[in-house]
PDB file of C-alpha atoms in Angstrom:
ATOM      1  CA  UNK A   1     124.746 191.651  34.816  1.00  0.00           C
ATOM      2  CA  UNK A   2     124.869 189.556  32.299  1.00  0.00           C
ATOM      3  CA  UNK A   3     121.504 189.352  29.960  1.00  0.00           C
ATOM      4  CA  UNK A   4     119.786 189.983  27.142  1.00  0.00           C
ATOM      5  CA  UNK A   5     118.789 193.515  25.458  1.00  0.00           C
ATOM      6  CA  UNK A   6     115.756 193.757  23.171  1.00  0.00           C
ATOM      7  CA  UNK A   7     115.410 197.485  21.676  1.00  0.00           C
ATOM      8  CA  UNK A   8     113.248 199.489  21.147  1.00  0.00           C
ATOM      9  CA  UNK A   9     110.854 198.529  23.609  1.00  0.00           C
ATOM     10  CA  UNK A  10     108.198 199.644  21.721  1.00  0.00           C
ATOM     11  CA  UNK A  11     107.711 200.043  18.461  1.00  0.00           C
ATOM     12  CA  UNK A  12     105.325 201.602  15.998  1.00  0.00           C
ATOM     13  CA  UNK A  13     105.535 201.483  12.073  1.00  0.00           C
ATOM     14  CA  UNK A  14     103.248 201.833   9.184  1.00  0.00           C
ATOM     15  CA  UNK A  15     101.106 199.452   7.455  1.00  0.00           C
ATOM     16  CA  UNK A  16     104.206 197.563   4.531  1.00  0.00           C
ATOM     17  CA  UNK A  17     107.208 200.086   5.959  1.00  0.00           C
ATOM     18  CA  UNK A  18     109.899 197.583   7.129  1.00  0.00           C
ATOM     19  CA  UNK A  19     110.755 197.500  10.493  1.00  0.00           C
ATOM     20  CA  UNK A  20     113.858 196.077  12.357  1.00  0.00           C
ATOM     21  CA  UNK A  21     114.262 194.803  15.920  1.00  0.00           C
ATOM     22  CA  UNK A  22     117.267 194.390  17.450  1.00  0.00           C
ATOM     23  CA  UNK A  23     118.500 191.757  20.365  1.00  0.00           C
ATOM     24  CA  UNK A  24     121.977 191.724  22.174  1.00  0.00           C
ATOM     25  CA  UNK A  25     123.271 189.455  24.280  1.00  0.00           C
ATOM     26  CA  UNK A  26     126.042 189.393  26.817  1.00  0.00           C
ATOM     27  CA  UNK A  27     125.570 185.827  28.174  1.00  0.00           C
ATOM     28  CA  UNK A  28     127.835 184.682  25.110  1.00  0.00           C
ATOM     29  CA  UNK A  29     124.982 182.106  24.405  1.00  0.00           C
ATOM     30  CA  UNK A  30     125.440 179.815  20.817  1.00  0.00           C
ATOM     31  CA  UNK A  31     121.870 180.242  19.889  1.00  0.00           C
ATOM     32  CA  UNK A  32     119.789 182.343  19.541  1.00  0.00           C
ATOM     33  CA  UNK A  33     115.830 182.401  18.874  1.00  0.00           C
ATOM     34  CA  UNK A  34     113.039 184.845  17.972  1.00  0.00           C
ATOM     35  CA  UNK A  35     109.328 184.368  19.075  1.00  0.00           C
ATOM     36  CA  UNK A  36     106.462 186.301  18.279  1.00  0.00           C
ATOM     37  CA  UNK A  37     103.840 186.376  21.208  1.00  0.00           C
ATOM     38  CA  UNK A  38     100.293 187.425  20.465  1.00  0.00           C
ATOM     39  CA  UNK A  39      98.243 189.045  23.405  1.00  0.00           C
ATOM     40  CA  UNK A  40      97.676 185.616  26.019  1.00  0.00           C
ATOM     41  CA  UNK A  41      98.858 183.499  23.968  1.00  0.00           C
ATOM     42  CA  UNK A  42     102.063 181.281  24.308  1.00  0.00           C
ATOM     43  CA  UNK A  43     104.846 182.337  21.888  1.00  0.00           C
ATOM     44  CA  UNK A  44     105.475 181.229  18.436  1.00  0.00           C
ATOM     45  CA  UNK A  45     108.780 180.178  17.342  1.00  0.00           C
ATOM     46  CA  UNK A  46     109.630 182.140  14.242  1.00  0.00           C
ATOM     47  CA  UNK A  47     113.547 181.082  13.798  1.00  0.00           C
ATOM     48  CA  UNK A  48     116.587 180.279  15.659  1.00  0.00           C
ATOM     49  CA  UNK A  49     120.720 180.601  14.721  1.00  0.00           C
ATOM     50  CA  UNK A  50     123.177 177.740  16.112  1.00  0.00           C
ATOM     51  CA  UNK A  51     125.893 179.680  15.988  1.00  0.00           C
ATOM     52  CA  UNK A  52     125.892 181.174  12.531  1.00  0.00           C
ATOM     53  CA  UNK A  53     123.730 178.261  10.971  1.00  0.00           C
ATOM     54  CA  UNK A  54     119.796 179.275  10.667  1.00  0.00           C
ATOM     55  CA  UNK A  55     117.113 177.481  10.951  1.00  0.00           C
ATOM     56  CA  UNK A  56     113.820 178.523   9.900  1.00  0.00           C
ATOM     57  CA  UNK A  57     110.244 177.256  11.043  1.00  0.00           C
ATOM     58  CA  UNK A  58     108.529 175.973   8.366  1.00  0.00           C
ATOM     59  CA  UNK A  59     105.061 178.151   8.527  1.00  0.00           C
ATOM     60  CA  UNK A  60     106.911 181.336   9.367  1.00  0.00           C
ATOM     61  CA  UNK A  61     106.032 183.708   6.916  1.00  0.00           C
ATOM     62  CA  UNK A  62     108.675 184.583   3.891  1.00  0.00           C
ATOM     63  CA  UNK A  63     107.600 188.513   5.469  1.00  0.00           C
ATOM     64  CA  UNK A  64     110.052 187.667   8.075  1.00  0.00           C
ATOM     65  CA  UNK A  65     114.054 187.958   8.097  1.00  0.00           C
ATOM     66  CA  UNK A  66     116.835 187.741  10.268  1.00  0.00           C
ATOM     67  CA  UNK A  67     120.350 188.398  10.580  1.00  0.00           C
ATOM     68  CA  UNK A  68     123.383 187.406  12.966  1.00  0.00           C
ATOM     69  CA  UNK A  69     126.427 189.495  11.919  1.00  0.00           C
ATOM     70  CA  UNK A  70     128.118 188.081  15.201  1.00  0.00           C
ATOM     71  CA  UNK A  71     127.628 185.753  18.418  1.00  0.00           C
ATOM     72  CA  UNK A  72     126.274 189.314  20.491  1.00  0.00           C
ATOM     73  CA  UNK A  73     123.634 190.135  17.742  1.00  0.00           C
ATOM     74  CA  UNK A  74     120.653 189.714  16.207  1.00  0.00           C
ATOM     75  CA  UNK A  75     117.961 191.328  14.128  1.00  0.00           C
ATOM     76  CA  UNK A  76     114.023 190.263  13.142  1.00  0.00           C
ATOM     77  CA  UNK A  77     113.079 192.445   9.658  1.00  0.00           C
ATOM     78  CA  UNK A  78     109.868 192.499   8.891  1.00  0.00           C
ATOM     79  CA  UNK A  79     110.108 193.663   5.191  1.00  0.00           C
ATOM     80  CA  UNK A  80     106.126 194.725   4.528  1.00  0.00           C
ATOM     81  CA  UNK A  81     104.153 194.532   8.189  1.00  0.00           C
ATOM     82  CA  UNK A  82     100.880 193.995   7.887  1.00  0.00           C
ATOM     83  CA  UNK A  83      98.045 194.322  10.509  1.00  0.00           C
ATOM     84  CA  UNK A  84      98.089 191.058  11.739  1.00  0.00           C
ATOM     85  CA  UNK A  85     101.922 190.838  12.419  1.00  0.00           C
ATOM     86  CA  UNK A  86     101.207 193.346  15.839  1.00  0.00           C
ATOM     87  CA  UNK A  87     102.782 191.279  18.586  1.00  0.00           C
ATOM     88  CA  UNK A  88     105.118 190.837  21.058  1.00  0.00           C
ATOM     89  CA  UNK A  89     108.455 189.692  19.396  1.00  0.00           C
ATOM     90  CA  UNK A  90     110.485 187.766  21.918  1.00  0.00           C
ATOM     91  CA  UNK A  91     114.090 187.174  21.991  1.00  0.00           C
ATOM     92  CA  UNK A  92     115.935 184.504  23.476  1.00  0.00           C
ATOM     93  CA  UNK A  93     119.279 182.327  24.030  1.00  0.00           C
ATOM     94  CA  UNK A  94     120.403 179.073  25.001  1.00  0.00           C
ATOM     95  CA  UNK A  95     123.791 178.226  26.008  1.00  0.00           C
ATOM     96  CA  UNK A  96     123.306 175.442  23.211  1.00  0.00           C
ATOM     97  CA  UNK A  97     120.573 172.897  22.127  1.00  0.00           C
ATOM     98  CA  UNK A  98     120.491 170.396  24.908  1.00  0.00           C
ATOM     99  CA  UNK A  99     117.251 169.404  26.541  1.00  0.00           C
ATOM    100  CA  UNK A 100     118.258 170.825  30.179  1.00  0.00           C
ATOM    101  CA  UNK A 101     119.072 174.135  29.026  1.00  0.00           C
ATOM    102  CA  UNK A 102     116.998 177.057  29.767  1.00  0.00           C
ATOM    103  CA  UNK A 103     116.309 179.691  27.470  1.00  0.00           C
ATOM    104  CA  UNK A 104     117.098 183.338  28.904  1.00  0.00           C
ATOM    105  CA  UNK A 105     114.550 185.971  27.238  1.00  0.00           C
ATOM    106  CA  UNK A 106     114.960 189.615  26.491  1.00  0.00           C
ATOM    107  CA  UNK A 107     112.327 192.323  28.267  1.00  0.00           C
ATOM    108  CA  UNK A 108     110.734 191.867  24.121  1.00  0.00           C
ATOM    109  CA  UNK A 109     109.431 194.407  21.486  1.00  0.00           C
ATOM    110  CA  UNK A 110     105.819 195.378  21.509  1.00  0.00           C
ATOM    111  CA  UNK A 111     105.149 196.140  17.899  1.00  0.00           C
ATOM    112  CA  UNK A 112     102.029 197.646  16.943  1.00  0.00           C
ATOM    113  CA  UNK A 113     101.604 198.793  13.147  1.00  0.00           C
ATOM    114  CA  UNK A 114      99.216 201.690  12.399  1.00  0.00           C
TER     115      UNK A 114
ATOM    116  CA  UNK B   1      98.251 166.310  19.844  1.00  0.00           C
ATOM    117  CA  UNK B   2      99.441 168.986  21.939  1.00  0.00           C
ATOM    118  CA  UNK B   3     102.684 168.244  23.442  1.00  0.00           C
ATOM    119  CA  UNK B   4     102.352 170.671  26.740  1.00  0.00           C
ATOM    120  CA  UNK B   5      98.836 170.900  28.155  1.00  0.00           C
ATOM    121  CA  UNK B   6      97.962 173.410  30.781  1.00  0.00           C
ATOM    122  CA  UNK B   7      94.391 172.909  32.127  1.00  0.00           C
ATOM    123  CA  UNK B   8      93.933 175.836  34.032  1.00  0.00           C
ATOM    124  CA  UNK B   9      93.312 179.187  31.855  1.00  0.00           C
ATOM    125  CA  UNK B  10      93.026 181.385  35.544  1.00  0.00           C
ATOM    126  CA  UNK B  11      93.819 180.470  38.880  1.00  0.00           C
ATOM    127  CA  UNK B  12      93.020 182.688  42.399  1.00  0.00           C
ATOM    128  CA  UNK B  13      95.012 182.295  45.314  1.00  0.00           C
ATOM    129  CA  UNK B  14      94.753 184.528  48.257  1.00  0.00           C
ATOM    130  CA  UNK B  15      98.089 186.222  49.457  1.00  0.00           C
ATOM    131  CA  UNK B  16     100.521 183.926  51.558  1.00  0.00           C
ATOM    132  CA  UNK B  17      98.761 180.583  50.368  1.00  0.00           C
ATOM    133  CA  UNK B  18     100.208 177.845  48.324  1.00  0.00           C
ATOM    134  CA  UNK B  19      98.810 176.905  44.298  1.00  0.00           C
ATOM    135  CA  UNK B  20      99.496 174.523  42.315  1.00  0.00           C
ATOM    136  CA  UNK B  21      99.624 175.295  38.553  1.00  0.00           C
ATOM    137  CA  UNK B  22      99.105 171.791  36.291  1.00  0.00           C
ATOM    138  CA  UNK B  23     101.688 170.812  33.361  1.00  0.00           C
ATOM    139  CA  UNK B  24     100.996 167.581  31.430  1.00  0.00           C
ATOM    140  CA  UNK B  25     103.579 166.507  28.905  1.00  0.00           C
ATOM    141  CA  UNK B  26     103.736 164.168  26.098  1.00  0.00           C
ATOM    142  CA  UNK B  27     106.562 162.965  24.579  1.00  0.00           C
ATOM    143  CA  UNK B  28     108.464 159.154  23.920  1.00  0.00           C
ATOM    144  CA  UNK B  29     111.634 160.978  23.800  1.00  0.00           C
ATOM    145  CA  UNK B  30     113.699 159.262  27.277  1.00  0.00           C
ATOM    146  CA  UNK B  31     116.010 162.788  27.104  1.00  0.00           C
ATOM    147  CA  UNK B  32     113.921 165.726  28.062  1.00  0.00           C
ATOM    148  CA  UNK B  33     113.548 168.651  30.150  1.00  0.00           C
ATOM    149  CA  UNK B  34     110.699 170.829  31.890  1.00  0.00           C
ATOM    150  CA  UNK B  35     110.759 174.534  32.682  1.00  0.00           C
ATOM    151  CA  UNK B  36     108.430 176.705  33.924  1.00  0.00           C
ATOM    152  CA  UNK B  37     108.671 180.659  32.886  1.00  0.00           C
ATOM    153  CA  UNK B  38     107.256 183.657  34.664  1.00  0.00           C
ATOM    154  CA  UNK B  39     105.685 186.223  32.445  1.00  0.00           C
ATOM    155  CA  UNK B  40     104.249 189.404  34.381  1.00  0.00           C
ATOM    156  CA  UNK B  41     102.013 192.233  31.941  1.00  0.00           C
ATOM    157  CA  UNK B  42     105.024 193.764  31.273  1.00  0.00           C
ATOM    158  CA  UNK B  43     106.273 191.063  29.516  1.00  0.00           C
ATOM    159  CA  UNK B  44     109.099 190.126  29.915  1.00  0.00           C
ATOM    160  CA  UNK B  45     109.756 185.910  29.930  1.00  0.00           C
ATOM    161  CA  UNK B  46     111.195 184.590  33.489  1.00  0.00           C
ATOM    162  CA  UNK B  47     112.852 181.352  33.708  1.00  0.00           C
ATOM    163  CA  UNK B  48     111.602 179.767  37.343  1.00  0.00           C
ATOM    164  CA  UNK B  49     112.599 176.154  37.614  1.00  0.00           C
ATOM    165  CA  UNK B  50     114.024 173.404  35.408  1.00  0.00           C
ATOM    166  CA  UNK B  51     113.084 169.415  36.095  1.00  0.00           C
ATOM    167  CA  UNK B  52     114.896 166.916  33.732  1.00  0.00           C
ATOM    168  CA  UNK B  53     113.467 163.032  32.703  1.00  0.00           C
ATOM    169  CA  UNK B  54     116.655 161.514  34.500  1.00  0.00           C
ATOM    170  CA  UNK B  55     116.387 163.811  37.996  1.00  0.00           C
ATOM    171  CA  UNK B  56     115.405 161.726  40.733  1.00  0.00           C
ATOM    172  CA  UNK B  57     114.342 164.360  42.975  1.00  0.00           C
ATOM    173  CA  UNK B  58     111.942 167.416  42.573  1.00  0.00           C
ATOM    174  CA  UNK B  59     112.993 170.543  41.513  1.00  0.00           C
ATOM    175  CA  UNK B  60     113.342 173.453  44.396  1.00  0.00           C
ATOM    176  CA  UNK B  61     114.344 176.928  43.432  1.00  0.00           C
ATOM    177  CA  UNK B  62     113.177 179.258  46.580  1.00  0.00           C
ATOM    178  CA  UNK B  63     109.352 179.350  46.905  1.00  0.00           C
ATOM    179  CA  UNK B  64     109.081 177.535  43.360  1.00  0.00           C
ATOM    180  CA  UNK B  65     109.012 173.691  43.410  1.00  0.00           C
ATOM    181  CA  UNK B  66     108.280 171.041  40.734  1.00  0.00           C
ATOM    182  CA  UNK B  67     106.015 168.097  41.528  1.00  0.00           C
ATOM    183  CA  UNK B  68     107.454 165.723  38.751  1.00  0.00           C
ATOM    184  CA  UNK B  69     105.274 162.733  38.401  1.00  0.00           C
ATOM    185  CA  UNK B  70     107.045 160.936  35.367  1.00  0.00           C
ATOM    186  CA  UNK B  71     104.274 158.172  35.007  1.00  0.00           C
ATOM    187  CA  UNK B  72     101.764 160.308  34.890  1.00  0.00           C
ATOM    188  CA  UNK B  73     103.768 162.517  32.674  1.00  0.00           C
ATOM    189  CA  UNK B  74     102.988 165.788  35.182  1.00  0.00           C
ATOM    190  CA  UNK B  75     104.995 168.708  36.107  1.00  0.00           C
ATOM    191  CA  UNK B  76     103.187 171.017  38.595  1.00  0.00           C
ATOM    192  CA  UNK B  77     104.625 174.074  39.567  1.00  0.00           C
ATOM    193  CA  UNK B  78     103.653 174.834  43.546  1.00  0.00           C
ATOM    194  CA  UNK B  79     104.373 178.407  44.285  1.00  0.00           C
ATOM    195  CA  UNK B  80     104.218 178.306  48.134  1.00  0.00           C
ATOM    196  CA  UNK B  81     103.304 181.586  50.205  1.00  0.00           C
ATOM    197  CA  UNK B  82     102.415 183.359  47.345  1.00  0.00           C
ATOM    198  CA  UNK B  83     102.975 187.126  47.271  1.00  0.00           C
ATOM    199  CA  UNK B  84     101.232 189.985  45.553  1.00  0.00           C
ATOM    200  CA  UNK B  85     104.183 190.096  42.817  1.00  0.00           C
ATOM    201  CA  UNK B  86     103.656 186.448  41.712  1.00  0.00           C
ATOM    202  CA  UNK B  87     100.240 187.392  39.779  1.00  0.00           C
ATOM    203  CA  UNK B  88     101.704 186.620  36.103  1.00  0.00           C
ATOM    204  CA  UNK B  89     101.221 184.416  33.578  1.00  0.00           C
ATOM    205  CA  UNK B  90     102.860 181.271  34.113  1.00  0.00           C
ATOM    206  CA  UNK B  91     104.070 178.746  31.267  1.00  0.00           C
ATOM    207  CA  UNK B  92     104.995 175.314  31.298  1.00  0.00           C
ATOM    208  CA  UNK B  93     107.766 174.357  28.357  1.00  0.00           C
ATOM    209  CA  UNK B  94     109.521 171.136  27.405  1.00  0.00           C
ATOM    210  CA  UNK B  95     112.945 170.724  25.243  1.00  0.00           C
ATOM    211  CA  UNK B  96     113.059 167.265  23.858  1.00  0.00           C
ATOM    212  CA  UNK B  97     116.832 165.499  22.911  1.00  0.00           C
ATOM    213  CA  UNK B  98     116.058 163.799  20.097  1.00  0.00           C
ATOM    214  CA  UNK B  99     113.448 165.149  18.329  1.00  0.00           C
ATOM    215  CA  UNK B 100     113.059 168.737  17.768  1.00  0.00           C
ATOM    216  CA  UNK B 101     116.543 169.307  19.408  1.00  0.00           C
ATOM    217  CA  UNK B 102     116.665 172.531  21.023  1.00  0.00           C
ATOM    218  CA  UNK B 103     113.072 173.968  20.873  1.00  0.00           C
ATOM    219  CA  UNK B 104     111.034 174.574  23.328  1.00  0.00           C
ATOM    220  CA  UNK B 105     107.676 174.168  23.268  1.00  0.00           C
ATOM    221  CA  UNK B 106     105.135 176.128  24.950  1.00  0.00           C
ATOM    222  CA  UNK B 107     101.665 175.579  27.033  1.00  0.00           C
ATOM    223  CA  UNK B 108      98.957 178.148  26.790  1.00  0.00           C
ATOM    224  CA  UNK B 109     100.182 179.425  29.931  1.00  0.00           C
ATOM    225  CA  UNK B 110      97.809 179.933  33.312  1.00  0.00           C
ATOM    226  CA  UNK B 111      96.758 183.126  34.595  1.00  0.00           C
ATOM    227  CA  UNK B 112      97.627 183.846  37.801  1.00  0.00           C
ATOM    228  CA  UNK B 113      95.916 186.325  39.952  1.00  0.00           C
ATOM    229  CA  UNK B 114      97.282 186.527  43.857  1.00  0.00           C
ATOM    230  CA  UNK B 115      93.986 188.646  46.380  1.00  0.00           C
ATOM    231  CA  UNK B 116      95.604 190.683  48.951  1.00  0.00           C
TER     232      UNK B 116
END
């Protein structure tokens, strides 16, 4: 089936070692985004690629990278994690940007830093 | 103000009864789009049901269906003979055409807990 692959699942790292999660997608989807999701709370849009353009939300924090070598992949760094970046990272594609397209999410990342 | 509000934090529905979760939306963009995901503890994101500003006719996927009241600028989701495996967190999401152009954005989300 066609989808979308977060790995790892889970994911523990220590307090300011960088960390990097991957998403893959098979739906051959033009963008794709990256949420973080603290615990009840809706998700927070961190960044999104059209394609190979990015565009970046303006109070993400400078902590947090991505990468899309190609239209199947893409990767969140977090270059120093700190305590308060423990979340659920969400990834996600659209087909493209129009209003009546849905977005199709991975299973996420459940990052905890220790 | 909030683009997406979703009233009800937690909802209760006994098994094989209907509920109604509340969406209102604001926006002055004519192009948009509802959706309503699914997301159960293990957290994975669900897309249910889409309703666009031009669709004359409610939404239906399955059990899901959209009550789209575009004056009142509501989207309810009505999950009809709910099962044991629909207790989740629900959110309501809108993707504007103009403005914003390809984001979603998010409700709080409702809590919902199905009784056996």
């Amino acid at each position: 089936d066609a989808m979308v692959i977060q790995n790892p699942r889970y994911q523990v790292t220590q307090f300011g070692k960088p960390v990097t999660l991957s998403c893959s997608q098979t739906l051959n989807h033009n963008v794709m985004y990256w949420y973080q999701q603290k615990s009840s709370q809706a998700p927070k849009l961190l960044f999104h690629y059209y394609d190979k353009d990015f565009n970046n939300e303006a109070d993400t924090p400078d902590n947090f990278q991505s990468r899309r070598p190609n239209t199947s992949f893409c990767f969140l760094d977090i270059r120093s994690p700190g305590l308060g970046d423990a979340a659920m990272y969400l990834c996600a594609t659209s087909r493209d940007m129009g209003f009546n397209q849905p977005q199709h999410f991975g299973d996420g990342t459940r990052l905890s830093i220790l | 103000a909030q683009k997406i509000t979703q009233t009800q934090p937690g909802m209760f529905v006994q098994e094989k009864e209907a509920v109604t979760l509340d969406c209102t939306y604001d926006t002055s963009d004519p192009s948009y789009g509802l959706f309503w995901y699914k997301q159960p503890s293990s957290g994975e994101m669900i897309f249910l049901i889409y309703q666009g500003s031009y669709d004359q006719q409610n939404a239906t996927e399955g059990r899901y269906s959209l009550n789209f009241q575009k004056a009142r600028k509501s989207a309810n989701l009505v999950i009809s003979a709910s099962q044991l495996g629909d207790s989740a967190m629900y959110f309501c999401a809108m993707r504007e055409g103009n403005t914003n152009a390809g984001k979603s954005t998010f409700g709080d989300g409702t809590t919902l807990t199905v009784k056996p």
